[in-house]
Short mmCIF file of C-alpha atoms and ligand atoms in Angstrom, two decimals:
data_model
loop_
_atom_site.label_atom_id
_atom_site.label_comp_id
_atom_site.label_asym_id
_atom_site.label_seq_id
_atom_site.Cartn_x
_atom_site.Cartn_y
_atom_site.Cartn_z
CA UNK C 1 13.45 21.74 -22.56
CA UNK C 2 15.71 21.71 -19.23
CA UNK C 3 15.55 25.54 -19.09
CA UNK C 4 11.90 25.77 -19.04
CA UNK C 5 10.77 28.41 -16.65
CA UNK C 6 7.67 27.50 -14.30
CA UNK C 7 4.98 29.08 -16.64
CA UNK C 8 6.25 27.21 -19.69
CA UNK C 9 6.44 23.73 -17.89
CA UNK C 10 2.90 24.03 -16.48
CA UNK C 11 1.64 25.34 -19.96
CA UNK C 12 3.27 22.31 -21.55
CA UNK C 13 2.16 20.12 -18.86
CA UNK C 14 -1.49 21.53 -19.01
CA UNK C 15 -1.53 20.68 -22.76
CA UNK C 16 -0.03 17.35 -22.80
CA UNK C 17 -0.11 15.37 -19.61
CA UNK C 18 -2.89 13.39 -17.80
CA UNK C 19 -2.48 13.23 -14.37
CA UNK C 20 -3.61 10.04 -12.12
CA UNK C 21 -6.67 10.41 -9.79
CA UNK C 22 -7.23 13.77 -10.99
CA UNK C 23 -10.24 15.83 -12.21
CA UNK C 24 -8.39 17.61 -15.01
CA UNK C 25 -11.10 20.20 -15.48
CA UNK C 26 -11.10 21.57 -12.02
CA UNK C 27 -8.07 20.36 -10.45
CA UNK C 28 -5.61 23.33 -9.55
CA UNK C 29 -2.11 23.37 -11.13
CA UNK C 30 0.05 20.74 -10.29
CA UNK C 31 3.61 21.66 -8.19
CA UNK C 32 6.49 21.35 -10.29
CA UNK C 33 8.94 19.26 -8.16
CA UNK C 34 12.49 19.44 -9.28
CA UNK C 35 14.71 18.07 -6.52
CA UNK C 36 14.14 15.81 -3.39
CA UNK C 37 16.26 15.05 -0.26
CA UNK C 38 15.31 12.90 2.81
CA UNK C 39 11.73 13.94 4.04
CA UNK C 40 11.38 17.12 1.79
CA UNK C 41 10.55 17.90 -2.06
CA UNK C 42 11.83 21.04 -3.64
CA UNK C 43 9.62 22.81 -6.22
CA UNK C 44 11.19 24.74 -9.15
CA UNK C 45 10.63 28.22 -7.22
CA UNK C 46 12.72 26.91 -4.61
CA UNK C 47 10.08 26.06 -2.09
CA UNK C 48 10.55 23.21 0.31
CA UNK C 49 7.79 20.72 0.72
CA UNK C 50 7.75 18.17 3.64
CA UNK C 51 6.29 15.24 2.08
CA UNK C 52 4.19 13.75 4.65
CA UNK C 53 2.64 11.10 2.49
CA UNK C 54 6.15 9.41 1.45
CA UNK C 55 5.15 10.53 -2.26
CA UNK C 56 2.09 8.19 -2.42
CA UNK C 57 3.39 5.80 0.18
CA UNK C 58 6.30 4.60 -1.36
CA UNK C 59 9.55 6.44 0.24
CA UNK C 60 10.44 4.56 3.14
CA UNK C 61 14.35 5.75 4.03
CA UNK C 62 13.96 9.07 2.48
CA UNK C 63 14.08 10.89 -0.91
CA UNK C 64 17.33 10.41 -2.99
CA UNK C 65 19.10 8.49 -0.19
CA UNK C 66 22.74 8.28 -1.58
CA UNK C 67 23.09 4.25 -1.02
CA UNK C 68 20.23 3.70 -3.10
CA UNK C 69 21.10 6.41 -5.64
CA UNK C 70 24.61 4.72 -6.04
CA UNK C 71 23.33 1.23 -6.17
CA UNK C 72 20.96 2.14 -9.08
CA UNK C 73 23.78 4.02 -10.81
CA UNK C 74 26.29 1.02 -10.55
CA UNK C 75 23.75 -1.34 -11.88
CA UNK C 76 23.08 0.67 -14.97
CA UNK C 77 26.56 1.07 -15.84
CA UNK C 78 26.65 -2.95 -15.30
CA UNK C 79 23.19 -4.50 -16.64
CA UNK C 80 20.06 -2.54 -17.06
CA UNK C 81 17.60 -4.97 -18.09
CA UNK C 82 17.36 -8.22 -19.57
CA UNK C 83 14.52 -10.73 -20.65
CA UNK C 84 13.68 -12.82 -17.53
CA UNK C 85 12.13 -15.51 -19.51
CA UNK C 86 15.15 -17.99 -20.36
CA UNK C 87 17.57 -15.66 -18.51
CA UNK C 88 18.34 -14.69 -15.08
CA UNK C 89 20.69 -12.15 -13.25
CA UNK C 90 22.46 -12.14 -9.95
CA UNK C 91 20.63 -9.05 -8.33
CA UNK C 92 17.12 -10.93 -9.12
CA UNK C 93 18.48 -14.06 -7.66
CA UNK C 94 20.08 -12.19 -4.51
CA UNK C 95 16.58 -10.41 -3.80
CA UNK C 96 14.65 -13.25 -3.95
CA UNK C 97 16.92 -15.04 -1.37
CA UNK C 98 17.23 -11.89 0.82
CA UNK C 99 13.50 -11.40 0.76
CA UNK C 100 12.93 -15.37 1.54
CA UNK C 101 15.48 -14.68 4.56
CA UNK C 102 13.21 -11.78 5.63
CA UNK C 103 9.97 -13.45 5.43
CA UNK C 104 8.67 -16.28 7.65
CA UNK C 105 9.72 -19.80 6.48
CA UNK C 106 7.52 -21.06 3.60
CA UNK C 107 7.32 -17.31 1.57
CA UNK C 108 10.18 -18.30 -0.56
CA UNK C 109 9.36 -18.42 -4.12
CA UNK C 110 9.43 -15.13 -5.57
CA UNK C 111 7.48 -13.90 -9.15
CA UNK C 112 8.60 -10.33 -10.02
CA UNK C 113 6.44 -7.74 -11.57
CA UNK C 114 6.44 -3.94 -11.50
CA UNK C 115 3.71 -2.23 -9.59
CA UNK C 116 1.39 -3.24 -6.72
CA UNK C 117 -1.87 -3.62 -8.81
CA UNK C 118 0.12 -6.05 -10.91
CA UNK C 119 1.70 -7.98 -7.86
CA UNK C 120 -2.18 -8.45 -6.92
CA UNK C 121 -3.34 -9.26 -10.50
CA UNK C 122 -0.61 -12.19 -10.28
CA UNK C 123 -1.58 -13.55 -7.03
CA UNK C 124 -5.33 -13.61 -8.05
CA UNK C 125 -4.16 -15.48 -11.36
CA UNK C 126 -2.15 -17.79 -9.43
CA UNK C 127 -4.66 -18.41 -6.72
CA UNK C 128 -7.26 -19.55 -9.60
CA UNK C 129 -4.95 -21.50 -11.76
CA UNK C 130 -3.62 -23.21 -8.50
CA UNK C 131 -6.91 -24.86 -8.30
CA UNK C 132 -7.67 -25.18 -11.98
CA UNK C 133 -4.33 -27.29 -12.26
CA UNK C 134 -5.74 -29.86 -9.85
CA UNK C 135 -8.92 -29.95 -11.62
CA UNK C 136 -10.86 -28.39 -9.05
CA UNK C 137 -13.57 -25.59 -9.65
CA UNK C 138 -12.88 -23.03 -6.96
CA UNK C 139 -14.05 -19.87 -8.66
CA UNK C 140 -15.05 -17.24 -6.18
CA UNK C 141 -12.81 -14.94 -4.41
CA UNK C 142 -13.52 -13.40 -1.03
CA UNK C 143 -12.25 -9.76 0.28
CA UNK C 144 -13.10 -7.34 2.89
CA UNK C 145 -15.55 -4.52 2.14
CA UNK C 146 -13.19 -1.33 1.94
CA UNK C 147 -10.32 -3.13 0.82
CA UNK C 148 -8.18 -1.70 -2.08
CA UNK C 149 -5.96 -3.71 -4.30
CA UNK C 150 -5.14 -1.65 -7.38
CA UNK C 151 -6.19 -0.67 -10.89
CA UNK C 152 -5.94 -3.63 -13.06
CA UNK C 153 -9.34 -5.74 -13.56
CA UNK C 154 -8.81 -8.22 -11.16
CA UNK C 155 -7.78 -6.00 -8.28
CA UNK C 156 -10.40 -3.39 -9.06
CA UNK C 157 -12.94 -6.52 -8.79
CA UNK C 158 -11.65 -7.45 -5.31
CA UNK C 159 -11.81 -3.37 -4.70
CA UNK C 160 -15.07 -2.59 -5.87
CA UNK C 161 -16.82 -1.78 -2.61
CA UNK C 162 -14.58 1.30 -2.27
CA UNK C 163 -16.51 3.11 -4.75
CA UNK C 164 -13.56 4.10 -7.22
CA UNK C 165 -14.66 1.97 -10.07
CA UNK C 166 -18.25 2.48 -10.79
CA UNK C 167 -17.53 3.21 -14.47
CA UNK C 168 -16.02 -0.25 -15.15
CA UNK C 169 -18.62 -2.34 -12.96
CA UNK C 170 -19.82 -4.36 -15.68
CA UNK C 171 -16.12 -5.47 -16.51
CA UNK C 172 -15.38 -6.54 -13.25
CA UNK C 173 -15.67 -10.13 -11.75
CA UNK C 174 -17.73 -11.12 -8.75
CA UNK C 175 -15.81 -10.92 -5.43
CA UNK C 176 -17.83 -11.76 -2.02
CA UNK C 177 -17.18 -8.95 0.38
CA UNK C 178 -17.40 -9.55 4.23
CA UNK C 179 -17.90 -6.77 6.85
CA UNK C 180 -14.51 -5.44 7.97
CA UNK C 181 -14.40 -4.49 11.49
CA UNK C 182 -12.22 -1.14 11.22
CA UNK C 183 -11.24 0.14 14.66
CA UNK C 184 -9.60 3.14 16.56
CA UNK C 185 -8.38 4.42 19.95
CA UNK C 186 -11.41 3.76 22.61
CA UNK C 187 -13.48 1.87 20.30
CA UNK C 188 -16.29 0.55 22.59
CA UNK C 189 -18.08 -1.53 19.66
CA UNK C 190 -14.88 -3.29 18.94
CA UNK C 191 -15.78 -6.71 20.11
CA UNK C 192 -19.34 -6.77 18.68
CA UNK C 193 -18.10 -5.51 15.15
CA UNK C 194 -15.33 -8.22 15.14
CA UNK C 195 -18.04 -11.04 16.40
CA UNK C 196 -20.20 -9.81 13.37
CA UNK C 197 -17.52 -10.15 10.93
CA UNK C 198 -16.49 -13.54 12.20
CA UNK C 199 -20.23 -14.56 12.17
CA UNK C 200 -20.54 -13.28 8.66
CA UNK C 201 -17.21 -15.39 7.48
CA UNK C 202 -18.65 -18.64 9.29
CA UNK C 203 -22.06 -18.44 7.33
CA UNK C 204 -19.94 -17.67 4.28
CA UNK C 205 -17.90 -20.75 4.66
CA UNK C 206 -20.68 -22.89 5.25
CA UNK C 207 -22.36 -21.80 2.00
CA UNK C 208 -19.36 -21.27 -0.15
CA UNK C 209 -16.38 -22.76 1.64
CA UNK C 210 -15.82 -25.35 -1.11
CA UNK C 211 -15.79 -23.12 -3.99
CA UNK C 212 -14.07 -20.33 -2.84
CA UNK C 213 -10.21 -20.27 -4.30
CA UNK C 214 -8.74 -17.59 -2.16
CA UNK C 215 -9.64 -14.57 0.27
CA UNK C 216 -7.57 -11.17 -0.52
CA UNK C 217 -6.80 -8.55 2.26
CA UNK C 218 -4.65 -5.78 3.43
CA UNK C 219 -3.44 -6.77 7.01
CA UNK C 220 -3.95 -4.47 9.71
CA UNK C 221 -4.46 -1.29 7.71
CA UNK C 222 -6.86 -0.75 4.71
CA UNK C 223 -5.02 2.33 2.96
CA UNK C 224 -7.15 3.87 0.04
CA UNK C 225 -10.35 3.40 1.77
CA UNK C 226 -9.11 5.75 4.67
CA UNK C 227 -6.16 4.28 6.76
CA UNK C 228 -9.11 1.60 8.34
CA UNK C 229 -7.26 -0.18 10.81
CA UNK C 230 -8.16 -3.66 12.50
CA UNK C 231 -6.57 -5.73 15.30
CA UNK C 232 -4.23 -8.32 14.76
CA UNK C 233 -6.09 -10.77 16.94
CA UNK C 234 -9.15 -10.42 14.70
CA UNK C 235 -7.24 -11.36 11.36
CA UNK C 236 -5.70 -14.21 13.15
CA UNK C 237 -8.87 -15.84 14.11
CA UNK C 238 -10.09 -14.83 10.61
CA UNK C 239 -7.21 -16.64 8.92
CA UNK C 240 -7.74 -19.63 11.06
CA UNK C 241 -11.41 -20.38 10.03
CA UNK C 242 -10.43 -19.56 6.17
CA UNK C 243 -7.57 -22.24 6.41
CA UNK C 244 -9.95 -24.76 7.89
CA UNK C 245 -11.67 -24.50 4.83
CA UNK C 246 -8.56 -24.82 2.44
CA UNK C 247 -9.20 -21.16 1.04
CA UNK C 248 -5.75 -19.81 -0.07
CA UNK C 249 -4.89 -16.60 2.04
CA UNK C 250 -3.36 -13.76 0.11
CA UNK C 251 -1.93 -10.72 1.85
CA UNK C 252 -1.61 -7.45 -0.04
CA UNK C 253 1.37 -5.55 1.62
CA UNK C 254 1.81 -3.24 -1.13
CA UNK C 255 1.33 -0.37 1.40
CA UNK C 256 1.94 -2.13 4.80
CA UNK C 257 5.37 -3.88 3.67
CA UNK C 258 8.78 -2.67 4.50
CA UNK C 259 8.33 -0.97 7.83
CA UNK C 260 5.23 0.96 7.27
CA UNK C 261 3.10 -1.01 9.96
CA UNK C 262 5.70 -0.95 12.68
CA UNK C 263 7.36 -4.15 11.65
CA UNK C 264 9.21 -5.18 8.65
CA UNK C 265 5.87 -6.57 7.42
CA UNK C 266 2.18 -6.46 9.04
CA UNK C 267 2.05 -10.25 8.70
CA UNK C 268 4.57 -10.52 11.80
CA UNK C 269 1.94 -8.72 14.07
CA UNK C 270 -0.54 -10.96 12.75
CA UNK C 271 1.32 -14.27 13.17
CA UNK C 272 -0.10 -15.70 9.92
CA UNK C 273 2.17 -16.82 7.17
CA UNK C 274 -0.05 -16.23 4.00
CA UNK C 275 -0.12 -18.58 1.23
CA UNK C 276 0.44 -15.57 -1.37
CA UNK C 277 2.22 -12.16 -0.60
CA UNK C 278 2.05 -9.07 -2.68
CA UNK C 279 4.82 -6.44 -2.28
CA UNK C 280 5.77 -3.20 -4.01
CA UNK C 281 6.12 0.45 -3.17
CA UNK C 282 8.63 0.59 -0.40
CA UNK C 283 10.47 -2.48 -2.10
CA UNK C 284 13.06 -0.37 -3.55
CA UNK C 285 12.66 2.59 -1.12
CA UNK C 286 10.32 4.13 -3.70
CA UNK C 287 13.28 4.55 -6.23
CA UNK C 288 12.01 2.06 -8.79
CA UNK C 289 8.75 0.40 -9.84
CA UNK C 290 9.27 -3.18 -8.86
CA UNK C 291 7.07 -5.62 -7.44
CA UNK C 292 7.18 -9.04 -6.32
CA UNK C 293 4.26 -11.83 -5.58
CA UNK C 294 5.73 -14.26 -3.10
CA UNK C 295 4.35 -17.75 -2.63
CA UNK C 296 4.78 -21.10 -0.35
CA UNK C 297 5.99 -24.15 -1.98
CA UNK C 298 2.77 -25.82 -2.44
CA UNK C 299 1.33 -23.15 -4.39
CA UNK C 300 4.63 -23.08 -6.90
CA UNK C 301 4.15 -26.94 -7.20
CA UNK C 302 0.90 -27.06 -8.43
CA UNK C 303 2.11 -25.34 -11.75
CA UNK C 304 4.72 -28.00 -12.37
CA UNK C 305 4.24 -30.32 -14.98
CA UNK C 306 5.52 -31.85 -18.38
CA UNK C 307 3.51 -29.27 -20.78
CA UNK C 308 3.18 -25.69 -20.68
CA UNK C 309 -0.67 -26.19 -20.11
CA UNK C 310 0.04 -25.83 -16.31
CA UNK C 311 2.56 -23.09 -16.47
CA UNK C 312 2.07 -19.45 -14.92
CA UNK C 313 1.36 -17.71 -18.68
CA UNK C 314 2.25 -14.59 -17.20
CA UNK C 315 5.15 -11.96 -17.62
CA UNK C 316 6.18 -8.59 -18.09
CA UNK C 317 8.73 -6.70 -20.29
CA UNK C 318 10.25 -5.26 -16.96
CA UNK C 319 9.95 -8.48 -14.98
CA UNK C 320 12.61 -8.33 -12.53
CA UNK C 321 14.50 -5.40 -13.90
CA UNK C 322 17.99 -5.16 -12.72
CA UNK C 323 17.99 -1.44 -11.61
CA UNK C 324 14.86 -2.16 -9.46
CA UNK C 325 16.29 -5.30 -7.90
CA UNK C 326 19.54 -3.23 -7.08
CA UNK C 327 17.50 -0.63 -5.47
CA UNK C 328 15.73 -3.19 -3.61
CA UNK C 329 18.59 -4.72 -2.37
CA UNK C 330 20.25 -1.31 -1.21
CA UNK C 331 16.87 -0.50 0.47
CA UNK C 332 16.75 -3.76 2.39
CA UNK C 333 20.26 -3.39 3.70
CA UNK C 334 19.60 0.09 5.15
CA UNK C 335 17.04 -1.43 7.65
CA UNK C 336 19.85 -3.15 9.12
CA UNK C 337 22.60 -0.41 8.77
CA UNK C 338 20.37 2.66 9.63
CA UNK C 339 18.42 0.48 12.32
CA UNK C 340 15.25 1.81 10.61
CA UNK C 341 12.79 0.14 12.71
CA UNK C 342 13.91 2.22 15.73
CA UNK C 343 12.96 5.35 13.63
CA UNK C 344 9.35 3.92 13.02
CA UNK C 345 9.08 3.21 16.65
CA UNK C 346 10.02 7.05 17.37
CA UNK C 347 7.56 8.28 14.64
CA UNK C 348 4.77 5.86 16.30
CA UNK C 349 5.31 7.50 19.76
CA UNK C 350 4.96 11.30 18.41
CA UNK C 351 1.81 10.14 16.55
CA UNK C 352 0.32 8.61 19.74
CA UNK C 353 1.30 11.76 21.88
CA UNK C 354 -0.12 14.28 19.35
CA UNK C 355 -3.35 12.14 18.70
CA UNK C 356 -3.69 11.89 22.57
CA UNK C 357 -3.56 15.90 22.65
CA UNK C 358 -6.39 15.78 20.25
CA UNK C 359 -8.66 13.61 22.33
CA UNK C 360 -10.82 16.41 23.60
CA UNK C 361 -11.33 18.14 20.28
CA UNK C 362 -15.06 18.09 19.20
CA UNK C 363 -13.81 18.17 15.54
CA UNK C 364 -11.85 15.07 15.45
CA UNK C 365 -13.16 11.33 15.67
CA UNK C 366 -11.52 7.81 15.47
CA UNK C 367 -8.09 8.72 16.14
CA UNK C 368 -5.69 5.29 15.01
CA UNK C 369 -2.23 4.73 14.78
CA UNK C 370 -0.25 1.84 13.55
CA UNK C 371 3.42 2.17 13.19
CA UNK C 372 4.17 5.15 11.07
CA UNK C 373 0.66 5.53 10.03
CA UNK C 374 -1.65 8.15 11.90
CA UNK C 375 -5.36 9.05 10.88
CA UNK C 376 -8.25 10.61 12.26
CA UNK C 377 -11.61 11.82 10.64
CA UNK C 378 -12.45 15.29 10.82
CA UNK C 379 -16.32 15.93 11.61
CA UNK C 380 -18.45 17.62 9.13
CA UNK C 381 -16.04 17.06 5.97
CA UNK C 382 -17.73 15.21 3.31
CA UNK C 383 -16.13 11.49 3.25
CA UNK C 384 -16.13 11.21 -0.11
CA UNK C 385 -12.81 11.15 -2.17
CA UNK C 386 -11.97 14.64 -3.45
CA UNK C 387 -14.24 16.52 -1.11
CA UNK C 388 -14.01 20.05 -1.12
CA UNK C 389 -13.18 20.59 2.47
CA UNK C 390 -10.39 17.61 1.93
CA UNK C 391 -9.29 20.10 -0.82
CA UNK C 392 -9.51 22.99 1.53
CA UNK C 393 -7.27 21.33 4.05
CA UNK C 394 -4.64 20.09 1.41
CA UNK C 395 -4.39 23.89 0.44
CA UNK C 396 -3.94 24.84 3.99
CA UNK C 397 -1.14 22.46 4.45
CA UNK C 398 0.39 23.35 1.22
CA UNK C 399 0.43 26.92 1.97
CA UNK C 400 2.55 26.06 5.17
CA UNK C 401 4.93 23.89 2.93
CA UNK C 402 3.52 20.62 3.93
CA UNK C 403 2.10 17.80 1.21
CA UNK C 404 -0.69 15.89 2.49
CA UNK C 405 -3.71 14.14 0.80
CA UNK C 406 -6.66 13.41 2.51
CA UNK C 407 -8.93 10.80 1.89
CA UNK C 408 -12.25 12.17 2.25
CA UNK C 409 -12.95 13.00 5.62
CA UNK C 410 -9.83 11.15 6.81
CA UNK C 411 -6.55 13.05 7.64
CA UNK C 412 -3.45 10.76 7.76
CA UNK C 413 0.15 11.20 8.00
CA UNK C 414 2.19 8.63 6.43
CA UNK C 415 5.91 10.04 6.66
CA UNK C 416 9.13 8.89 5.27
CA UNK C 417 11.01 7.25 8.09
CA UNK C 418 14.12 9.77 8.19
CA UNK C 419 11.37 12.55 9.05
CA UNK C 420 12.88 14.21 12.24
CA UNK C 421 10.61 14.63 15.43
CA UNK C 422 10.55 18.59 14.64
CA UNK C 423 9.36 17.94 11.13
CA UNK C 424 6.77 15.38 12.28
CA UNK C 425 5.72 17.91 15.18
CA UNK C 426 5.41 20.73 12.87
CA UNK C 427 2.83 18.48 10.60
CA UNK C 428 0.69 17.93 13.73
CA UNK C 429 0.71 21.59 14.67
CA UNK C 430 -0.35 22.66 11.27
CA UNK C 431 -3.29 20.34 11.59
CA UNK C 432 -4.22 21.96 15.11
CA UNK C 433 -3.94 25.30 13.49
CA UNK C 434 -6.45 24.11 10.62
CA UNK C 435 -8.61 22.76 13.35
CA UNK C 436 -8.87 26.19 15.07
CA UNK C 437 -9.12 28.16 11.89
CA UNK C 438 -12.54 26.91 11.15
CA UNK C 439 -12.48 23.38 9.71
N1 PMP Z 1 -2.62 -2.54 -3.08
C1 PMP Z 1 -2.80 -1.59 -1.95
C2 PMP Z 1 -2.88 -2.08 -0.55
C3 PMP Z 1 -2.49 -0.34 -2.44
O1 PMP Z 1 -2.21 0.63 -1.28
C4 PMP Z 1 -2.16 0.00 -3.79
C5 PMP Z 1 -1.79 1.42 -4.05
N2 PMP Z 1 -2.20 2.50 -3.47
C6 PMP Z 1 -2.11 -0.91 -4.68
C7 PMP Z 1 -2.19 -2.12 -4.24
C8 PMP Z 1 -1.77 -0.87 -5.94
O2 PMP Z 1 -0.46 -0.23 -6.38
P1 PMP Z 1 -0.01 0.28 -7.45
O3 PMP Z 1 -0.40 1.72 -7.34
O4 PMP Z 1 1.65 0.33 -7.38
O5 PMP Z 1 -0.33 -0.34 -8.65
#
């Protein structure tokens, strides 16, 4: 199998593999990637591709970082896996302590799982059972329109307004949706959008404040619905109102966490400590599937009792997998030893400079930047996921050896933090070229 040539590999892929978020009948052949380093992926035919979407938003330091690779190798030769009910292990404990030290005071209790959707699902279940264990009926959930939280049933329920899940509509439970004041550079309507969203919240709280278990939101950037950004000040006001109604706050930092938003966690900019926090993706530097749901003591304590009936009846085969924990510890360490956040600041500056240069373009709308994420809308492209022109743009970049993945009419760059200034400028240059050549 190792010696398969590209044609054989693609033929067998076509015959036996089912790819995610892909219309298998019409999709072009996938690119066989065989190697990676820093901000680059290398295909079987030796072509280098600049990974400007951090391989679905997971790579933060860079591909195959030697420190993370070594930590995993060492752990694999020591303790690769152990049941996490009735056993523990040093890397899980060390990671829980390290995360607690990096997070605001209060966020100190760590429940492990293995992907972002599951971290969210666990947060929703914790929130629901938190009230159940106290004999209170708070059954409603609240979310923002456009919020995306993952692929499991609870996460899909909280994400249904994105339109990705129409086929599953009858399986989903109701989640109340509030308007989201998405904003961008030079947005004249910002104040009125925020006021409208806060007024909608107030009306909601008056009616359902006593029956809502929790609100879930992606702080500062709604990722999958098109890198839609909002101001920290808005979220601050929003969360203060929610807190007055004793509703639990869940932050989904699966995408924004670990430096992506310009601070280690977006919650630092918002200035709010949520009751529950979901993290994954960049947790291991993108090396291993690992996730955590972190909660405050008052949440944890509601599950304590003399019988199993109040315990959280939830767990996975790979809960706190030691390889994932070792990778996460190595990745977190790099933020200090490599001064990673300074790299994010440099990326953000280039994004702003290049977006500024596009200001006069009649083809570009709603430019926005938050940390390492830059996004804009392209006039005339169908806003639906998988649109033809979005596909055209993706291919335009691929021909120039850059991997991107537009979300409908939204073009965005979300590079690994090791991306050089020259590499990042190249990506922006290609966008300019695409705009000039008929987009
Ligand atoms: N929440 C957010 C904010 C996400 O962006 C994603 C994935 N894009 C998820 C949850 C789901 O994570 P996963 O794909 O690891 O299940």
